[in-house]
Coordinates of C-alpha atoms and ligand atoms in Angstrom, one line a residue:
M512 CA -61.9 84.6 -37.4
A513 CA -64.0 83.9 -40.5
K514 CA -65.7 80.6 -40.5
K515 CA -64.7 78.0 -43.1
T516 CA -67.6 77.0 -45.4
I517 CA -68.5 73.4 -46.0
A518 CA -70.6 73.0 -49.2
V519 CA -73.0 70.1 -48.6
V520 CA -74.4 68.2 -51.5
G521 CA -77.7 66.4 -50.6
A522 CA -78.3 68.9 -47.8
T523 CA -82.1 68.2 -47.9
G524 CA -81.4 64.5 -47.7
A525 CA -80.5 62.1 -44.9
Q526 CA -76.7 62.3 -44.9
G527 CA -76.2 65.9 -46.0
G528 CA -79.0 67.1 -43.8
G529 CA -77.3 65.5 -40.8
L530 CA -74.1 67.2 -41.6
V531 CA -75.7 70.7 -42.1
R532 CA -77.6 70.3 -38.7
A533 CA -74.3 69.1 -37.0
I534 CA -72.5 72.2 -38.3
L535 CA -75.3 74.6 -37.2
A536 CA -75.7 72.9 -33.8
D537 CA -72.1 73.9 -33.0
P538 CA -72.2 77.7 -33.4
S539 CA -68.8 78.1 -31.7
G540 CA -67.3 75.7 -34.2
E541 CA -64.9 76.6 -37.0
F542 CA -67.4 75.8 -39.9
A543 CA -70.3 77.4 -41.7
A544 CA -72.8 75.4 -43.7
R545 CA -73.7 75.9 -47.4
A546 CA -76.7 73.7 -48.1
L547 CA -76.9 72.7 -51.8
T548 CA -80.2 71.7 -53.3
R549 CA -82.0 71.6 -56.7
D550 CA -84.9 73.5 -55.2
V551 CA -84.1 76.4 -52.9
T552 CA -87.8 77.0 -52.4
S553 CA -88.7 73.5 -50.9
E554 CA -89.8 73.2 -47.3
K555 CA -86.7 71.3 -46.4
A556 CA -84.4 73.9 -48.0
K557 CA -86.3 76.7 -46.2
A558 CA -86.0 74.8 -42.9
L559 CA -82.2 74.7 -43.3
A560 CA -82.1 78.4 -44.1
T561 CA -84.1 79.1 -40.9
L562 CA -81.5 77.1 -38.9
G563 CA -78.8 79.4 -40.3
A564 CA -77.5 77.7 -43.5
E565 CA -76.7 79.5 -46.7
V566 CA -78.9 77.8 -49.2
V567 CA -77.6 77.6 -52.8
A568 CA -79.0 76.0 -55.9
V569 CA -77.1 73.2 -57.5
N570 CA -77.6 70.3 -59.9
I571 CA -74.9 67.7 -59.8
D572 CA -75.7 66.8 -63.4
D573 CA -74.7 70.4 -64.3
A574 CA -70.9 70.9 -63.9
A575 CA -71.1 74.7 -64.0
S576 CA -73.6 74.8 -61.2
V577 CA -71.4 72.6 -59.0
R578 CA -68.3 74.7 -59.7
R579 CA -70.2 77.8 -58.7
A580 CA -71.6 76.1 -55.5
F581 CA -68.1 75.0 -54.4
E582 CA -66.5 78.4 -55.0
G583 CA -64.8 79.8 -51.9
A584 CA -65.6 76.6 -49.9
H585 CA -63.1 75.1 -47.6
G586 CA -64.8 71.7 -47.6
A587 CA -67.3 69.8 -49.7
F588 CA -69.5 66.8 -48.8
C589 CA -70.2 64.8 -51.9
V590 CA -73.0 62.2 -52.1
T591 CA -75.1 60.7 -54.9
A592 CA -78.7 59.6 -54.8
F593 CA -78.7 56.1 -56.4
W594 CA -82.2 55.2 -55.4
E595 CA -83.6 58.1 -57.4
H596 CA -82.4 56.7 -60.7
F597 CA -80.8 53.2 -60.2
S598 CA -78.0 54.1 -62.6
P599 CA -74.4 53.4 -61.6
E600 CA -73.2 55.3 -64.6
K601 CA -75.1 58.4 -63.6
E602 CA -73.5 58.1 -60.1
Q603 CA -70.1 58.0 -61.6
A604 CA -70.7 60.9 -63.9
Q605 CA -72.0 63.0 -60.9
A606 CA -68.9 61.9 -58.9
R607 CA -66.7 63.2 -61.7
V608 CA -68.5 66.5 -61.9
M609 CA -68.1 67.0 -58.1
A610 CA -64.5 65.9 -58.0
Q611 CA -63.6 68.2 -60.9
A612 CA -65.5 71.1 -59.4
A613 CA -63.7 70.6 -56.0
K614 CA -60.4 70.6 -57.8
D615 CA -61.2 73.7 -59.9
A616 CA -62.5 75.6 -56.8
G617 CA -59.4 74.6 -54.8
V618 CA -61.5 72.9 -52.1
K619 CA -59.2 71.8 -49.2
H620 CA -61.1 68.8 -47.9
V621 CA -63.7 66.7 -49.6
V622 CA -65.7 64.0 -47.9
W623 CA -66.9 61.5 -50.5
S624 CA -69.7 59.3 -49.2
T625 CA -68.8 56.0 -50.7
L626 CA -69.1 52.2 -50.3
E627 CA -66.9 49.2 -51.3
D628 CA -66.5 48.0 -54.9
T629 CA -67.7 44.5 -54.1
R630 CA -66.2 43.2 -57.3
K631 CA -62.8 43.2 -55.5
W632 CA -64.3 40.4 -53.3
V633 CA -66.8 38.9 -55.7
P634 CA -65.4 39.1 -59.3
L635 CA -68.0 39.0 -62.1
T636 CA -66.9 35.4 -62.8
D637 CA -68.0 34.4 -59.3
T638 CA -71.4 32.8 -59.7
R639 CA -72.5 32.9 -56.0
M640 CA -74.6 35.9 -56.9
P641 CA -75.9 37.2 -60.3
T642 CA -74.2 39.9 -62.2
L643 CA -76.5 42.9 -62.5
Q644 CA -76.7 45.7 -65.1
G645 CA -74.1 43.9 -67.1
K646 CA -71.0 44.6 -65.0
Y647 CA -71.8 44.9 -61.3
K648 CA -72.5 42.7 -58.4
V649 CA -73.9 45.3 -56.1
P650 CA -74.5 48.3 -58.4
H651 CA -75.1 51.0 -55.8
F652 CA -71.9 49.9 -54.0
D653 CA -69.7 49.2 -56.9
A654 CA -70.3 52.5 -58.7
K655 CA -69.4 54.5 -55.6
G656 CA -66.3 52.4 -54.9
E657 CA -65.1 52.6 -58.5
A658 CA -65.6 56.4 -58.4
N659 CA -63.1 56.7 -55.5
A660 CA -60.4 56.6 -58.2
I661 CA -61.9 59.7 -59.9
F662 CA -61.2 61.7 -56.7
S663 CA -57.7 60.2 -56.3
G664 CA -56.9 60.5 -60.0
L665 CA -57.6 64.3 -59.9
S666 CA -55.6 64.6 -56.7
V667 CA -58.5 66.0 -54.8
P668 CA -57.8 66.1 -51.0
T669 CA -60.5 63.5 -50.1
T670 CA -61.5 61.4 -47.2
F671 CA -63.4 58.3 -48.4
L672 CA -66.3 57.7 -46.0
N673 CA -67.7 54.2 -46.1
T674 CA -71.2 54.5 -44.7
S675 CA -73.5 51.7 -43.3
F676 CA -77.1 50.5 -43.6
Y677 CA -79.5 53.2 -42.3
W678 CA -81.8 51.9 -39.5
D679 CA -84.1 54.6 -41.0
N680 CA -84.7 52.1 -43.9
L681 CA -87.2 50.5 -41.5
I682 CA -89.2 53.7 -41.8
H683 CA -88.6 54.9 -45.3
F684 CA -87.5 51.9 -47.4
G685 CA -90.2 49.3 -46.5
M686 CA -87.9 47.3 -44.3
G687 CA -89.9 47.4 -41.1
P688 CA -91.3 44.2 -39.6
K689 CA -94.1 42.6 -41.6
K690 CA -96.8 40.1 -40.5
G691 CA -96.0 36.6 -41.7
P692 CA -98.5 33.8 -42.5
D693 CA -98.4 32.8 -38.8
G694 CA -99.5 36.3 -37.8
K695 CA -96.2 37.1 -36.2
L696 CA -94.2 40.2 -37.1
A697 CA -91.0 39.3 -38.8
F698 CA -87.9 41.5 -39.5
V699 CA -86.5 40.2 -42.7
L700 CA -82.8 40.2 -43.1
P701 CA -81.2 37.6 -45.4
M702 CA -77.9 37.3 -43.6
G703 CA -78.3 34.2 -41.4
D704 CA -76.4 34.7 -38.1
K705 CA -74.0 37.3 -39.6
K706 CA -73.7 40.9 -38.3
L707 CA -74.8 43.9 -40.3
P708 CA -73.2 47.3 -39.5
G709 CA -76.0 49.8 -39.1
I710 CA -76.3 53.4 -38.2
A711 CA -78.9 56.2 -37.6
A712 CA -78.8 58.2 -40.9
E713 CA -78.5 61.4 -38.9
D714 CA -75.3 60.1 -37.3
I715 CA -73.6 59.8 -40.8
G716 CA -73.7 63.6 -41.1
R717 CA -72.5 64.0 -37.5
C718 CA -69.6 61.6 -38.3
A719 CA -68.8 63.5 -41.5
Y720 CA -68.7 66.7 -39.4
G721 CA -66.1 64.9 -37.2
V722 CA -64.1 64.1 -40.4
F723 CA -64.0 67.7 -41.5
K724 CA -62.4 68.5 -38.1
R725 CA -59.7 66.0 -38.8
P726 CA -57.5 67.1 -41.7
D727 CA -55.2 64.2 -40.9
L728 CA -57.9 62.0 -42.4
I729 CA -57.4 63.5 -45.9
G730 CA -56.3 60.7 -48.2
K731 CA -57.6 58.0 -45.9
T732 CA -60.5 55.6 -46.2
V733 CA -62.6 55.5 -43.0
G734 CA -65.8 53.6 -42.2
I735 CA -68.6 54.3 -39.7
A736 CA -71.4 52.4 -38.0
G737 CA -73.4 52.7 -34.8
E738 CA -73.6 49.0 -34.1
H739 CA -72.9 45.6 -35.7
L740 CA -76.0 43.5 -35.2
T741 CA -77.4 40.1 -36.4
G742 CA -80.9 39.9 -37.6
A743 CA -81.9 38.0 -34.4
Q744 CA -80.4 40.9 -32.3
M745 CA -82.3 43.5 -34.3
A746 CA -85.5 41.5 -34.0
A747 CA -84.9 41.3 -30.2
A748 CA -84.3 45.0 -30.0
L749 CA -87.5 45.6 -32.0
T750 CA -89.4 43.3 -29.7
T751 CA -88.3 45.3 -26.6
A752 CA -89.0 48.7 -28.2
L753 CA -92.4 47.8 -29.8
G754 CA -93.6 45.8 -26.8
Q755 CA -94.7 42.9 -29.2
E756 CA -92.8 39.9 -30.5
V757 CA -90.8 40.4 -33.6
V758 CA -89.0 37.4 -35.0
H759 CA -86.0 37.3 -37.4
G760 CA -87.2 36.5 -40.9
A761 CA -84.1 34.6 -42.0
V762 CA -84.8 34.2 -45.7
T763 CA -82.0 33.4 -48.2
P764 CA -80.4 36.1 -50.4
E765 CA -82.0 34.2 -53.4
A766 CA -85.4 34.6 -51.9
Y767 CA -84.8 38.3 -51.2
R768 CA -83.6 39.0 -54.7
G769 CA -87.0 37.5 -55.9
F770 CA -89.1 39.8 -53.8
G771 CA -89.6 41.8 -56.9
F772 CA -89.6 45.4 -55.7
P773 CA -87.3 47.8 -57.6
G774 CA -83.7 47.2 -56.4
A775 CA -84.5 43.8 -54.7
D776 CA -81.8 42.1 -56.7
D777 CA -79.2 44.8 -55.8
L778 CA -80.1 44.6 -52.1
G779 CA -80.2 40.8 -52.1
N780 CA -76.6 40.8 -53.5
M781 CA -75.6 43.5 -51.0
F782 CA -76.8 41.5 -48.0
Q783 CA -75.1 38.4 -49.3
F784 CA -71.9 40.3 -49.7
N785 CA -72.3 41.8 -46.2
A786 CA -72.8 38.2 -44.8
D787 CA -70.1 36.4 -46.9
F788 CA -67.5 39.0 -46.0
E789 CA -68.8 39.9 -42.5
K790 CA -65.4 40.1 -41.0
D791 CA -63.9 42.6 -43.6
F792 CA -67.2 44.6 -43.8
C793 CA -67.5 45.0 -40.0
A794 CA -63.7 45.6 -39.5
A795 CA -63.9 48.5 -42.0
R796 CA -66.6 50.2 -39.7
D797 CA -65.0 50.4 -36.3
L798 CA -67.5 51.5 -33.6
G799 CA -64.9 53.2 -31.3
F800 CA -63.6 55.2 -34.2
S801 CA -67.1 56.2 -35.3
R802 CA -67.8 57.4 -31.7
S803 CA -64.6 59.4 -31.7
L804 CA -65.9 61.3 -34.7
N805 CA -69.4 61.7 -33.2
P806 CA -69.7 61.3 -29.5
Q807 CA -73.6 61.4 -29.9
L808 CA -73.5 58.1 -31.9
Q809 CA -76.7 56.2 -31.3
T810 CA -77.1 52.5 -30.7
F811 CA -80.0 50.6 -32.4
A812 CA -81.9 50.6 -29.1
Q813 CA -81.5 54.4 -28.7
W814 CA -82.5 55.0 -32.3
L815 CA -85.6 52.7 -31.8
A816 CA -86.6 54.5 -28.6
A817 CA -86.7 57.8 -30.5
N818 CA -88.2 56.5 -33.7
K819 CA -90.4 53.4 -33.0
E820 CA -93.7 55.2 -33.6
R821 CA -92.5 56.1 -37.1
I822 CA -91.9 52.4 -38.2
P823 CA -94.8 51.1 -40.3
L824 CA -95.8 47.6 -39.1
G825 CA -97.2 45.6 -42.1
Ligands
NAP742 N1 -80.4 53.7 -47.3 C1 -79.2 53.2 -46.9 O1 -79.2 52.4 -46.0 C2 -77.9 53.7 -47.4 C3 -76.8 53.3 -46.7 C4 -75.5 53.8 -47.2 C5 -75.5 54.6 -48.3 N2 -76.6 55.0 -49.0 C6 -76.6 55.8 -50.1 O2 -77.0 57.1 -49.8 C7 -77.2 57.8 -51.0 C8 -78.4 58.8 -50.8 O3 -78.1 59.7 -49.7 P1 -79.2 60.2 -48.7 O4 -79.9 59.0 -48.2 O5 -78.6 61.1 -47.8 O6 -80.2 60.9 -49.8 P2 -81.8 61.2 -49.7 O7 -82.2 61.3 -48.3 O8 -82.4 60.1 -50.5 O9 -81.9 62.5 -50.5 C9 -81.3 62.7 -51.8 C10 -80.5 64.0 -51.8 O10 -79.8 64.1 -53.0 C11 -80.1 65.4 -53.6 N3 -80.0 65.2 -55.0 C12 -80.5 64.2 -55.8 N4 -80.2 64.4 -57.1 C13 -79.5 65.6 -57.1 C14 -79.0 66.3 -58.2 N5 -79.1 65.9 -59.5 N6 -78.4 67.5 -57.9 C15 -78.3 68.0 -56.6 N7 -78.8 67.3 -55.6 C16 -79.4 66.1 -55.8 C17 -81.5 65.7 -53.1 O11 -81.6 67.1 -53.1 P3 -82.8 68.0 -53.6 O12 -83.9 67.1 -53.9 O13 -83.1 69.0 -52.6 O14 -82.2 68.7 -54.8 C18 -81.5 65.2 -51.7 O15 -80.9 66.1 -50.8 C19 -77.5 56.8 -52.1 O16 -76.6 56.9 -53.1 C20 -77.4 55.5 -51.3 O17 -76.9 54.4 -52.1 C21 -77.9 54.6 -48.5

């Protein structure tokens, strides 16, 4: 039987890359991978082609290119890249382009990589955290959550996939342990004793693959995480993995917002939201369900064992 094609936006990135590799690692599976990228000549794109993916050019700012890239596909994985541009409006415009293209191409199952619209918990009138970019509390969450309605409004058969904090942020996002004034390594997480759902980025794609195998999840919102851990638990796991003491740097969200790097205010609000609504945020990311989608789901300790050498220690 012919394989059903999944068109994967962000195929050269963390989430989409994990999905393409999960599809290709299961040659007896029912799906084929179409890896979408702006640059089909990049090393990452060529590596996916070598693994067996069909590599196709797309720009999610260009509706016609997305329509062409989704043509004939059974499924589409849709993701935006907030940290490339910091624009919630751009994310929403790109979500609209992808939703419309999926509808026009008759895609049977879309997985939209999304997050909560935090304003449902913290309205703009709530002064516990600043309003950012005029109308958001956590811009990179709120824009994705608001865009859910675009997929539903167009009646696109969609699974809304709430993702989690990547542990890979310790490698790529400057969130690894840093030496404090006392000379000790500190893992900074402004969430007090509250738990943060986290995941190996590669596992997001593997979970998305599990979602495509479950047409009963169309129309549903699902959430995934590898573990729910406090900052102290993450520091303890880092201590064990690195063989040197790492303490939990329990700064306040206010202090985090003031760190000054691009997006510090957005992330400070995000961690405060995660902490203040810990119960809801963790409950929306059930570990057993995540493992049912992806039996290879890693714990933080497993992820650390495989990646500890890649974490820069400041
Ligand atoms: N870091 C976290 O902890 C975390 C947690 C949950 C959710 N997220 C969300 O994850 C999203 C990013 O996903 P990721 O980490 O998988 O991405 P990533 O590794 O940063 O890579 C970005 C991907 O997006 C593609 N892309 C960007 N602009 C594009 C455009 N105009 N047209 C076509 N493709 C485009 C890039 O493809 P080419 O360059 O090959 O074209 C690349 O594959 C963000 O929106 C972020 O908010 C992050």
